[in-house]
Amino acid sequence: MIDFKKHSFIVFISVLFFSCDSNPFSSNVISGNRDTISGRVELSGDEPEGVYIWLESFGVGTFSGQNGDFKLTLPPGNAETSGTFNLYFFVANYAIDSARVAINNGEFIFGDQEIDSNGRLIGTKKLDKFLEIVTTVLPENVVTAPNVRENVKISVDFTSLIDSTTIVIPRSVPGLLGGVFIENIETGELYLYSSLPVTTSTTLIVGKVKITRSLTFEFITLNLPRAQYRFVPYFLIFHQQIPGGLIESIGQNTLAFAPNFLKLPLKKQDAIFEVK
């Protein structure tokens, strides 16, 4: 004879055990660790790779990949941290934007604020460019030979896509660029060239009419080996309020005339120079 009471008890226990895998306050199934969120970002007029995504109060950031996708993981040691925080999206010549995320005891809350139930940013974050930057070099190549005295001129065109943008050129005098980074494209070796031994800065108010600043040097002074190089002029953009800690999290001395300046996310047209 079947003991129905006994079997009913077993079924009840099984249902109770199965229910422990689900959140009683949500229809979403709990699926492991919630220390990571993901999403996608787009840029108006540029490829979305290299956007810096930074979470305030945690000192953690990441860069978007080739298609604009990103993942951001909370650092360990924040088990007692809870609240809502801003997730910032930053490129130096784009309008900064943000999204709100919720965190409870050091884990993201999925399905809250602007994060969906799968831990993904709701929608694609789109950033708008406010400054166009085009760098050119003349000549575009130099043939090495004994005592070559050729001059190389680097120029950068600034065009604001809004009413105005403020540019600061450190180590410069009016009309000139102050310094330039010269990067070997193949090896990554970096040269820093400064035109004048000055500590003054020049401020430009750039409107919708192009403004050009340049720097000229004699090729022989650098003695560059045969290779292709990328020229990156040194300047700073002072247009919008940047949250404290964001720039510092990218690297030390990111705004200085130093190698970490090249880590600063900036969308521009580079000048390519070849030594043959």
PDB file of C-alpha atoms in Angstrom:
ATOM      1  CA  MET A   1       0.000   0.000   0.000  1.00  0.00           C
ATOM      2  CA  ILE A   2       1.350   3.455  -0.990  1.00  0.00           C
ATOM      3  CA  ASP A   3       1.945   5.893   1.862  1.00  0.00           C
ATOM      4  CA  PHE A   4       0.617   9.115   0.240  1.00  0.00           C
ATOM      5  CA  LYS A   5       1.563  11.254   3.227  1.00  0.00           C
ATOM      6  CA  LYS A   6       5.217  10.184   2.934  1.00  0.00           C
ATOM      7  CA  HIS A   7       5.369  10.870  -0.809  1.00  0.00           C
ATOM      8  CA  SER A   8       3.658  14.243  -0.388  1.00  0.00           C
ATOM      9  CA  PHE A   9       6.364  15.217   2.096  1.00  0.00           C
ATOM     10  CA  ILE A  10       9.127  14.228  -0.357  1.00  0.00           C
ATOM     11  CA  VAL A  11       7.505  16.254  -3.163  1.00  0.00           C
ATOM     12  CA  PHE A  12       7.212  19.270  -0.849  1.00  0.00           C
ATOM     13  CA  ILE A  13      10.889  19.059   0.105  1.00  0.00           C
ATOM     14  CA  SER A  14      11.896  18.793  -3.584  1.00  0.00           C
ATOM     15  CA  VAL A  15       9.873  21.873  -4.528  1.00  0.00           C
ATOM     16  CA  LEU A  16      11.335  23.813  -1.605  1.00  0.00           C
ATOM     17  CA  PHE A  17      14.889  22.835  -2.616  1.00  0.00           C
ATOM     18  CA  PHE A  18      14.259  23.832  -6.248  1.00  0.00           C
ATOM     19  CA  SER A  19      12.892  27.192  -5.163  1.00  0.00           C
ATOM     20  CA  CYS A  20      16.128  28.070  -3.363  1.00  0.00           C
ATOM     21  CA  ASP A  21      17.786  28.639  -6.772  1.00  0.00           C
ATOM     22  CA  SER A  22      15.396  31.508  -7.504  1.00  0.00           C
ATOM     23  CA  ASN A  23      15.031  34.960  -6.014  1.00  0.00           C
ATOM     24  CA  PRO A  24      11.707  35.047  -4.101  1.00  0.00           C
ATOM     25  CA  PHE A  25      11.423  38.779  -4.838  1.00  0.00           C
ATOM     26  CA  SER A  26      12.032  38.538  -8.591  1.00  0.00           C
ATOM     27  CA  SER A  27      11.247  36.351 -11.560  1.00  0.00           C
ATOM     28  CA  ASN A  28      14.928  36.440 -12.543  1.00  0.00           C
ATOM     29  CA  VAL A  29      17.056  33.377 -11.863  1.00  0.00           C
ATOM     30  CA  ILE A  30      20.171  34.051  -9.816  1.00  0.00           C
ATOM     31  CA  SER A  31      23.135  33.052 -11.934  1.00  0.00           C
ATOM     32  CA  GLY A  32      26.334  33.281  -9.937  1.00  0.00           C
ATOM     33  CA  ASN A  33      28.605  36.227  -9.309  1.00  0.00           C
ATOM     34  CA  ARG A  34      27.301  39.740  -9.955  1.00  0.00           C
ATOM     35  CA  ASP A  35      30.565  41.642  -9.804  1.00  0.00           C
ATOM     36  CA  THR A  36      30.619  42.367 -13.569  1.00  0.00           C
ATOM     37  CA  ILE A  37      28.412  44.406 -15.901  1.00  0.00           C
ATOM     38  CA  SER A  38      28.652  44.856 -19.657  1.00  0.00           C
ATOM     39  CA  GLY A  39      27.332  47.156 -22.355  1.00  0.00           C
ATOM     40  CA  ARG A  40      28.020  48.977 -25.585  1.00  0.00           C
ATOM     41  CA  VAL A  41      28.962  52.541 -26.495  1.00  0.00           C
ATOM     42  CA  GLU A  42      28.816  54.432 -29.822  1.00  0.00           C
ATOM     43  CA  LEU A  43      30.579  57.590 -31.011  1.00  0.00           C
ATOM     44  CA  SER A  44      29.257  60.105 -33.520  1.00  0.00           C
ATOM     45  CA  GLY A  45      31.657  60.076 -36.454  1.00  0.00           C
ATOM     46  CA  ASP A  46      34.334  57.735 -35.059  1.00  0.00           C
ATOM     47  CA  GLU A  47      34.949  54.079 -34.303  1.00  0.00           C
ATOM     48  CA  PRO A  48      33.831  53.268 -30.736  1.00  0.00           C
ATOM     49  CA  GLU A  49      37.041  51.534 -29.646  1.00  0.00           C
ATOM     50  CA  GLY A  50      38.927  53.137 -26.762  1.00  0.00           C
ATOM     51  CA  VAL A  51      36.128  54.880 -24.861  1.00  0.00           C
ATOM     52  CA  TYR A  52      37.002  54.997 -21.158  1.00  0.00           C
ATOM     53  CA  ILE A  53      34.278  53.676 -18.832  1.00  0.00           C
ATOM     54  CA  TRP A  54      34.813  54.598 -15.176  1.00  0.00           C
ATOM     55  CA  LEU A  55      32.814  53.835 -12.031  1.00  0.00           C
ATOM     56  CA  GLU A  56      32.890  56.610  -9.460  1.00  0.00           C
ATOM     57  CA  SER A  57      33.921  55.871  -5.848  1.00  0.00           C
ATOM     58  CA  PHE A  58      35.543  52.545  -6.798  1.00  0.00           C
ATOM     59  CA  GLY A  59      38.591  53.754  -8.743  1.00  0.00           C
ATOM     60  CA  VAL A  60      37.994  51.191 -11.471  1.00  0.00           C
ATOM     61  CA  GLY A  61      37.751  51.716 -15.212  1.00  0.00           C
ATOM     62  CA  THR A  62      37.981  49.908 -18.534  1.00  0.00           C
ATOM     63  CA  PHE A  63      38.201  50.712 -22.248  1.00  0.00           C
ATOM     64  CA  SER A  64      35.666  49.696 -24.867  1.00  0.00           C
ATOM     65  CA  GLY A  65      36.693  47.167 -27.497  1.00  0.00           C
ATOM     66  CA  GLN A  66      36.625  47.326 -31.277  1.00  0.00           C
ATOM     67  CA  ASN A  67      32.826  47.189 -31.550  1.00  0.00           C
ATOM     68  CA  GLY A  68      32.206  49.450 -28.579  1.00  0.00           C
ATOM     69  CA  ASP A  69      31.505  46.554 -26.214  1.00  0.00           C
ATOM     70  CA  PHE A  70      32.842  46.681 -22.672  1.00  0.00           C
ATOM     71  CA  LYS A  71      32.888  44.762 -19.400  1.00  0.00           C
ATOM     72  CA  LEU A  72      33.566  46.324 -16.025  1.00  0.00           C
ATOM     73  CA  THR A  73      34.342  44.290 -12.906  1.00  0.00           C
ATOM     74  CA  LEU A  74      34.171  45.574  -9.347  1.00  0.00           C
ATOM     75  CA  PRO A  75      37.467  45.360  -7.457  1.00  0.00           C
ATOM     76  CA  PRO A  76      37.613  43.055  -4.418  1.00  0.00           C
ATOM     77  CA  GLY A  77      37.274  44.406  -0.916  1.00  0.00           C
ATOM     78  CA  ASN A  78      33.976  46.264  -1.314  1.00  0.00           C
ATOM     79  CA  ALA A  79      31.624  43.785   0.362  1.00  0.00           C
ATOM     80  CA  GLU A  80      30.180  46.460   2.653  1.00  0.00           C
ATOM     81  CA  THR A  81      29.593  49.051  -0.087  1.00  0.00           C
ATOM     82  CA  SER A  82      26.012  49.764  -1.141  1.00  0.00           C
ATOM     83  CA  GLY A  83      24.227  52.573  -2.975  1.00  0.00           C
ATOM     84  CA  THR A  84      23.713  54.039  -6.438  1.00  0.00           C
ATOM     85  CA  PHE A  85      26.691  55.312  -8.405  1.00  0.00           C
ATOM     86  CA  ASN A  86      27.524  57.014 -11.712  1.00  0.00           C
ATOM     87  CA  LEU A  87      29.162  55.022 -14.487  1.00  0.00           C
ATOM     88  CA  TYR A  88      30.934  57.555 -16.739  1.00  0.00           C
ATOM     89  CA  PHE A  89      31.753  57.334 -20.459  1.00  0.00           C
ATOM     90  CA  PHE A  90      34.688  59.525 -21.469  1.00  0.00           C
ATOM     91  CA  VAL A  91      36.555  60.627 -24.584  1.00  0.00           C
ATOM     92  CA  ALA A  92      38.389  63.955 -24.263  1.00  0.00           C
ATOM     93  CA  ASN A  93      36.795  65.608 -27.322  1.00  0.00           C
ATOM     94  CA  TYR A  94      33.316  64.130 -26.797  1.00  0.00           C
ATOM     95  CA  ALA A  95      30.600  65.220 -24.375  1.00  0.00           C
ATOM     96  CA  ILE A  96      30.934  63.082 -21.260  1.00  0.00           C
ATOM     97  CA  ASP A  97      27.896  60.972 -20.364  1.00  0.00           C
ATOM     98  CA  SER A  98      26.903  58.664 -17.527  1.00  0.00           C
ATOM     99  CA  ALA A  99      24.536  55.912 -16.421  1.00  0.00           C
ATOM    100  CA  ARG A 100      23.288  55.017 -12.946  1.00  0.00           C
ATOM    101  CA  VAL A 101      24.063  51.626 -11.422  1.00  0.00           C
ATOM    102  CA  ALA A 102      22.995  50.116  -8.093  1.00  0.00           C
ATOM    103  CA  ILE A 103      25.325  48.131  -5.835  1.00  0.00           C
ATOM    104  CA  ASN A 104      24.484  46.104  -2.750  1.00  0.00           C
ATOM    105  CA  ASN A 105      27.186  44.652  -0.494  1.00  0.00           C
ATOM    106  CA  GLY A 106      29.823  44.884  -3.201  1.00  0.00           C
ATOM    107  CA  GLU A 107      27.737  43.383  -6.030  1.00  0.00           C
ATOM    108  CA  PHE A 108      25.770  44.988  -8.839  1.00  0.00           C
ATOM    109  CA  ILE A 109      22.002  44.793  -8.551  1.00  0.00           C
ATOM    110  CA  PHE A 110      20.760  43.445 -11.869  1.00  0.00           C
ATOM    111  CA  GLY A 111      17.412  44.751 -13.049  1.00  0.00           C
ATOM    112  CA  ASP A 112      17.848  48.071 -11.217  1.00  0.00           C
ATOM    113  CA  GLN A 113      18.655  51.624 -12.369  1.00  0.00           C
ATOM    114  CA  GLU A 114      20.145  51.378 -15.911  1.00  0.00           C
ATOM    115  CA  ILE A 115      21.319  47.746 -15.732  1.00  0.00           C
ATOM    116  CA  ASP A 116      18.976  45.033 -16.996  1.00  0.00           C
ATOM    117  CA  SER A 117      18.291  41.641 -15.409  1.00  0.00           C
ATOM    118  CA  ASN A 118      21.225  40.100 -17.304  1.00  0.00           C
ATOM    119  CA  GLY A 119      23.749  42.622 -16.011  1.00  0.00           C
ATOM    120  CA  ARG A 120      23.883  44.621 -19.235  1.00  0.00           C
ATOM    121  CA  LEU A 121      23.546  48.361 -19.738  1.00  0.00           C
ATOM    122  CA  ILE A 122      20.060  49.158 -21.008  1.00  0.00           C
ATOM    123  CA  GLY A 123      20.410  50.484 -24.550  1.00  0.00           C
ATOM    124  CA  THR A 124      23.573  51.736 -26.264  1.00  0.00           C
ATOM    125  CA  LYS A 125      25.300  54.784 -24.793  1.00  0.00           C
ATOM    126  CA  LYS A 126      25.925  57.332 -27.570  1.00  0.00           C
ATOM    127  CA  LEU A 127      28.455  60.158 -27.214  1.00  0.00           C
ATOM    128  CA  ASP A 128      28.538  63.364 -29.289  1.00  0.00           C
ATOM    129  CA  LYS A 129      31.755  64.936 -30.577  1.00  0.00           C
ATOM    130  CA  PHE A 130      32.339  68.636 -29.863  1.00  0.00           C
ATOM    131  CA  LEU A 131      35.856  69.111 -31.290  1.00  0.00           C
ATOM    132  CA  GLU A 132      37.397  67.974 -34.586  1.00  0.00           C
ATOM    133  CA  ILE A 133      41.183  67.480 -34.539  1.00  0.00           C
ATOM    134  CA  VAL A 134      43.283  66.875 -37.667  1.00  0.00           C
ATOM    135  CA  THR A 135      47.082  66.612 -37.582  1.00  0.00           C
ATOM    136  CA  THR A 136      49.270  66.835 -40.698  1.00  0.00           C
ATOM    137  CA  VAL A 137      53.006  66.696 -41.357  1.00  0.00           C
ATOM    138  CA  LEU A 138      55.051  68.064 -44.272  1.00  0.00           C
ATOM    139  CA  PRO A 139      56.914  66.491 -45.849  1.00  0.00           C
ATOM    140  CA  GLU A 140      55.302  63.115 -45.226  1.00  0.00           C
ATOM    141  CA  ASN A 141      58.620  61.299 -45.618  1.00  0.00           C
ATOM    142  CA  VAL A 142      62.343  61.970 -45.494  1.00  0.00           C
ATOM    143  CA  VAL A 143      65.147  59.943 -47.060  1.00  0.00           C
ATOM    144  CA  THR A 144      68.058  59.594 -44.668  1.00  0.00           C
ATOM    145  CA  ALA A 145      71.405  60.790 -45.962  1.00  0.00           C
ATOM    146  CA  PRO A 146      74.507  62.362 -44.426  1.00  0.00           C
ATOM    147  CA  ASN A 147      73.893  65.926 -43.240  1.00  0.00           C
ATOM    148  CA  VAL A 148      70.245  66.075 -44.344  1.00  0.00           C
ATOM    149  CA  ARG A 149      69.018  69.544 -43.316  1.00  0.00           C
ATOM    150  CA  GLU A 150      65.326  69.108 -44.146  1.00  0.00           C
ATOM    151  CA  ASN A 151      62.729  70.850 -41.963  1.00  0.00           C
ATOM    152  CA  VAL A 152      59.647  68.963 -40.775  1.00  0.00           C
ATOM    153  CA  LYS A 153      56.452  70.902 -40.031  1.00  0.00           C
ATOM    154  CA  ILE A 154      53.669  69.478 -37.863  1.00  0.00           C
ATOM    155  CA  SER A 155      50.305  71.245 -37.920  1.00  0.00           C
ATOM    156  CA  VAL A 156      47.074  70.600 -36.037  1.00  0.00           C
ATOM    157  CA  ASP A 157      43.684  71.971 -37.080  1.00  0.00           C
ATOM    158  CA  PHE A 158      41.063  72.552 -34.366  1.00  0.00           C
ATOM    159  CA  THR A 159      37.411  73.010 -35.343  1.00  0.00           C
ATOM    160  CA  SER A 160      34.661  73.247 -32.743  1.00  0.00           C
ATOM    161  CA  LEU A 161      31.402  71.484 -33.577  1.00  0.00           C
ATOM    162  CA  ILE A 162      29.582  73.547 -30.934  1.00  0.00           C
ATOM    163  CA  ASP A 163      29.700  77.281 -30.198  1.00  0.00           C
ATOM    164  CA  SER A 164      33.216  77.222 -28.733  1.00  0.00           C
ATOM    165  CA  THR A 165      35.827  75.000 -27.103  1.00  0.00           C
ATOM    166  CA  THR A 166      38.797  75.992 -24.940  1.00  0.00           C
ATOM    167  CA  ILE A 167      42.218  74.559 -25.800  1.00  0.00           C
ATOM    168  CA  VAL A 168      45.344  75.008 -23.681  1.00  0.00           C
ATOM    169  CA  ILE A 169      48.763  74.442 -25.272  1.00  0.00           C
ATOM    170  CA  PRO A 170      51.380  74.046 -22.520  1.00  0.00           C
ATOM    171  CA  ARG A 171      55.063  74.916 -23.040  1.00  0.00           C
ATOM    172  CA  SER A 172      54.198  77.273 -25.889  1.00  0.00           C
ATOM    173  CA  VAL A 173      54.069  80.859 -27.103  1.00  0.00           C
ATOM    174  CA  PRO A 174      51.203  82.345 -29.173  1.00  0.00           C
ATOM    175  CA  GLY A 175      50.867  80.793 -32.618  1.00  0.00           C
ATOM    176  CA  LEU A 176      52.944  77.694 -31.958  1.00  0.00           C
ATOM    177  CA  LEU A 177      52.589  74.195 -30.604  1.00  0.00           C
ATOM    178  CA  GLY A 178      54.703  73.521 -27.560  1.00  0.00           C
ATOM    179  CA  GLY A 179      55.553  69.855 -27.893  1.00  0.00           C
ATOM    180  CA  VAL A 180      54.923  66.717 -29.891  1.00  0.00           C
ATOM    181  CA  PHE A 181      55.044  62.979 -29.223  1.00  0.00           C
ATOM    182  CA  ILE A 182      56.717  60.937 -31.965  1.00  0.00           C
ATOM    183  CA  GLU A 183      55.834  57.244 -31.736  1.00  0.00           C
ATOM    184  CA  ASN A 184      57.455  54.453 -33.724  1.00  0.00           C
ATOM    185  CA  ILE A 185      54.383  52.628 -35.065  1.00  0.00           C
ATOM    186  CA  GLU A 186      56.060  49.215 -35.182  1.00  0.00           C
ATOM    187  CA  THR A 187      57.993  49.191 -31.896  1.00  0.00           C
ATOM    188  CA  GLY A 188      56.074  51.723 -29.795  1.00  0.00           C
ATOM    189  CA  GLU A 189      59.311  53.550 -28.984  1.00  0.00           C
ATOM    190  CA  LEU A 190      58.494  57.125 -28.034  1.00  0.00           C
ATOM    191  CA  TYR A 191      60.335  60.407 -28.618  1.00  0.00           C
ATOM    192  CA  LEU A 192      59.301  63.694 -27.008  1.00  0.00           C
ATOM    193  CA  TYR A 193      60.179  66.922 -28.788  1.00  0.00           C
ATOM    194  CA  SER A 194      59.648  70.363 -27.266  1.00  0.00           C
ATOM    195  CA  SER A 195      60.079  73.418 -29.457  1.00  0.00           C
ATOM    196  CA  LEU A 196      60.878  76.032 -26.815  1.00  0.00           C
ATOM    197  CA  PRO A 197      62.352  75.939 -23.280  1.00  0.00           C
ATOM    198  CA  VAL A 198      59.392  77.821 -21.803  1.00  0.00           C
ATOM    199  CA  THR A 199      56.893  77.086 -19.046  1.00  0.00           C
ATOM    200  CA  THR A 200      54.124  79.365 -20.286  1.00  0.00           C
ATOM    201  CA  SER A 201      50.867  78.134 -21.813  1.00  0.00           C
ATOM    202  CA  THR A 202      48.704  79.468 -24.619  1.00  0.00           C
ATOM    203  CA  THR A 203      44.909  79.427 -24.424  1.00  0.00           C
ATOM    204  CA  LEU A 204      42.756  79.204 -27.557  1.00  0.00           C
ATOM    205  CA  ILE A 205      39.022  79.748 -27.827  1.00  0.00           C
ATOM    206  CA  VAL A 206      38.135  77.597 -30.830  1.00  0.00           C
ATOM    207  CA  GLY A 207      34.932  78.274 -32.747  1.00  0.00           C
ATOM    208  CA  LYS A 208      33.435  76.752 -35.854  1.00  0.00           C
ATOM    209  CA  VAL A 209      36.125  78.385 -37.990  1.00  0.00           C
ATOM    210  CA  LYS A 210      39.277  76.266 -38.094  1.00  0.00           C
ATOM    211  CA  ILE A 211      42.299  77.374 -36.050  1.00  0.00           C
ATOM    212  CA  THR A 212      45.738  75.963 -36.878  1.00  0.00           C
ATOM    213  CA  ARG A 213      48.835  75.724 -34.723  1.00  0.00           C
ATOM    214  CA  SER A 214      52.156  74.300 -35.878  1.00  0.00           C
ATOM    215  CA  LEU A 215      55.681  73.359 -34.916  1.00  0.00           C
ATOM    216  CA  THR A 216      58.760  73.108 -37.150  1.00  0.00           C
ATOM    217  CA  PHE A 217      61.984  71.280 -36.388  1.00  0.00           C
ATOM    218  CA  GLU A 218      65.081  70.282 -38.295  1.00  0.00           C
ATOM    219  CA  PHE A 219      65.032  66.552 -39.025  1.00  0.00           C
ATOM    220  CA  ILE A 220      68.693  66.077 -38.170  1.00  0.00           C
ATOM    221  CA  THR A 221      68.107  67.208 -34.567  1.00  0.00           C
ATOM    222  CA  LEU A 222      66.102  64.035 -33.826  1.00  0.00           C
ATOM    223  CA  ASN A 223      68.130  61.541 -35.863  1.00  0.00           C
ATOM    224  CA  LEU A 224      65.157  59.179 -36.207  1.00  0.00           C
ATOM    225  CA  PRO A 225      65.945  55.674 -37.529  1.00  0.00           C
ATOM    226  CA  ARG A 226      64.167  54.297 -40.598  1.00  0.00           C
ATOM    227  CA  ALA A 227      60.549  53.545 -39.667  1.00  0.00           C
ATOM    228  CA  GLN A 228      57.015  54.893 -39.765  1.00  0.00           C
ATOM    229  CA  TYR A 229      56.029  57.317 -37.019  1.00  0.00           C
ATOM    230  CA  ARG A 230      52.845  58.751 -35.591  1.00  0.00           C
ATOM    231  CA  PHE A 231      52.959  62.429 -34.603  1.00  0.00           C
ATOM    232  CA  VAL A 232      50.743  63.440 -31.666  1.00  0.00           C
ATOM    233  CA  PRO A 233      50.706  67.143 -30.716  1.00  0.00           C
ATOM    234  CA  TYR A 234      50.554  68.000 -27.015  1.00  0.00           C
ATOM    235  CA  PHE A 235      47.522  70.057 -25.959  1.00  0.00           C
ATOM    236  CA  LEU A 236      44.765  69.931 -23.357  1.00  0.00           C
ATOM    237  CA  ILE A 237      41.016  70.385 -23.755  1.00  0.00           C
ATOM    238  CA  PHE A 238      39.222  72.460 -21.105  1.00  0.00           C
ATOM    239  CA  HIS A 239      35.572  72.304 -22.083  1.00  0.00           C
ATOM    240  CA  GLN A 240      33.584  70.256 -19.589  1.00  0.00           C
ATOM    241  CA  GLN A 241      33.554  69.293 -15.938  1.00  0.00           C
ATOM    242  CA  ILE A 242      35.391  65.995 -15.461  1.00  0.00           C
ATOM    243  CA  PRO A 243      34.629  64.044 -12.251  1.00  0.00           C
ATOM    244  CA  GLY A 244      37.462  64.046  -9.748  1.00  0.00           C
ATOM    245  CA  GLY A 245      39.515  60.876  -9.929  1.00  0.00           C
ATOM    246  CA  LEU A 246      38.578  59.905 -13.485  1.00  0.00           C
ATOM    247  CA  ILE A 247      41.703  61.236 -15.231  1.00  0.00           C
ATOM    248  CA  GLU A 248      43.976  60.012 -12.426  1.00  0.00           C
ATOM    249  CA  SER A 249      42.588  56.480 -12.771  1.00  0.00           C
ATOM    250  CA  ILE A 250      43.824  56.287 -16.379  1.00  0.00           C
ATOM    251  CA  GLY A 251      47.451  56.676 -15.294  1.00  0.00           C
ATOM    252  CA  GLN A 252      49.927  58.889 -13.469  1.00  0.00           C
ATOM    253  CA  ASN A 253      50.693  62.274 -15.055  1.00  0.00           C
ATOM    254  CA  THR A 254      48.166  61.645 -17.820  1.00  0.00           C
ATOM    255  CA  LEU A 255      47.868  65.375 -18.555  1.00  0.00           C
ATOM    256  CA  ALA A 256      51.625  66.043 -18.413  1.00  0.00           C
ATOM    257  CA  PHE A 257      54.094  66.101 -21.287  1.00  0.00           C
ATOM    258  CA  ALA A 258      54.935  62.488 -20.519  1.00  0.00           C
ATOM    259  CA  PRO A 259      54.266  59.037 -22.060  1.00  0.00           C
ATOM    260  CA  ASN A 260      50.983  58.468 -20.193  1.00  0.00           C
ATOM    261  CA  PHE A 261      49.434  61.351 -22.130  1.00  0.00           C
ATOM    262  CA  LEU A 262      48.959  58.872 -24.983  1.00  0.00           C
ATOM    263  CA  LYS A 263      46.611  56.832 -22.757  1.00  0.00           C
ATOM    264  CA  LEU A 264      44.143  59.716 -22.725  1.00  0.00           C
ATOM    265  CA  PRO A 265      41.144  58.723 -24.899  1.00  0.00           C
ATOM    266  CA  LEU A 266      41.035  61.215 -27.768  1.00  0.00           C
ATOM    267  CA  LYS A 267      39.569  60.791 -31.247  1.00  0.00           C
ATOM    268  CA  LYS A 268      41.610  62.595 -33.880  1.00  0.00           C
ATOM    269  CA  GLN A 269      43.254  62.226 -37.274  1.00  0.00           C
ATOM    270  CA  ASP A 270      46.941  61.467 -36.766  1.00  0.00           C
ATOM    271  CA  ALA A 271      49.861  62.487 -38.945  1.00  0.00           C
ATOM    272  CA  ILE A 272      51.982  59.610 -40.264  1.00  0.00           C
ATOM    273  CA  PHE A 273      55.636  60.294 -41.107  1.00  0.00           C
ATOM    274  CA  GLU A 274      58.121  57.909 -42.685  1.00  0.00           C
ATOM    275  CA  VAL A 275      61.893  57.885 -42.554  1.00  0.00           C
ATOM    276  CA  LYS A 276      63.242  55.959 -45.549  1.00  0.00           C
TER     277      LYS A 276
END
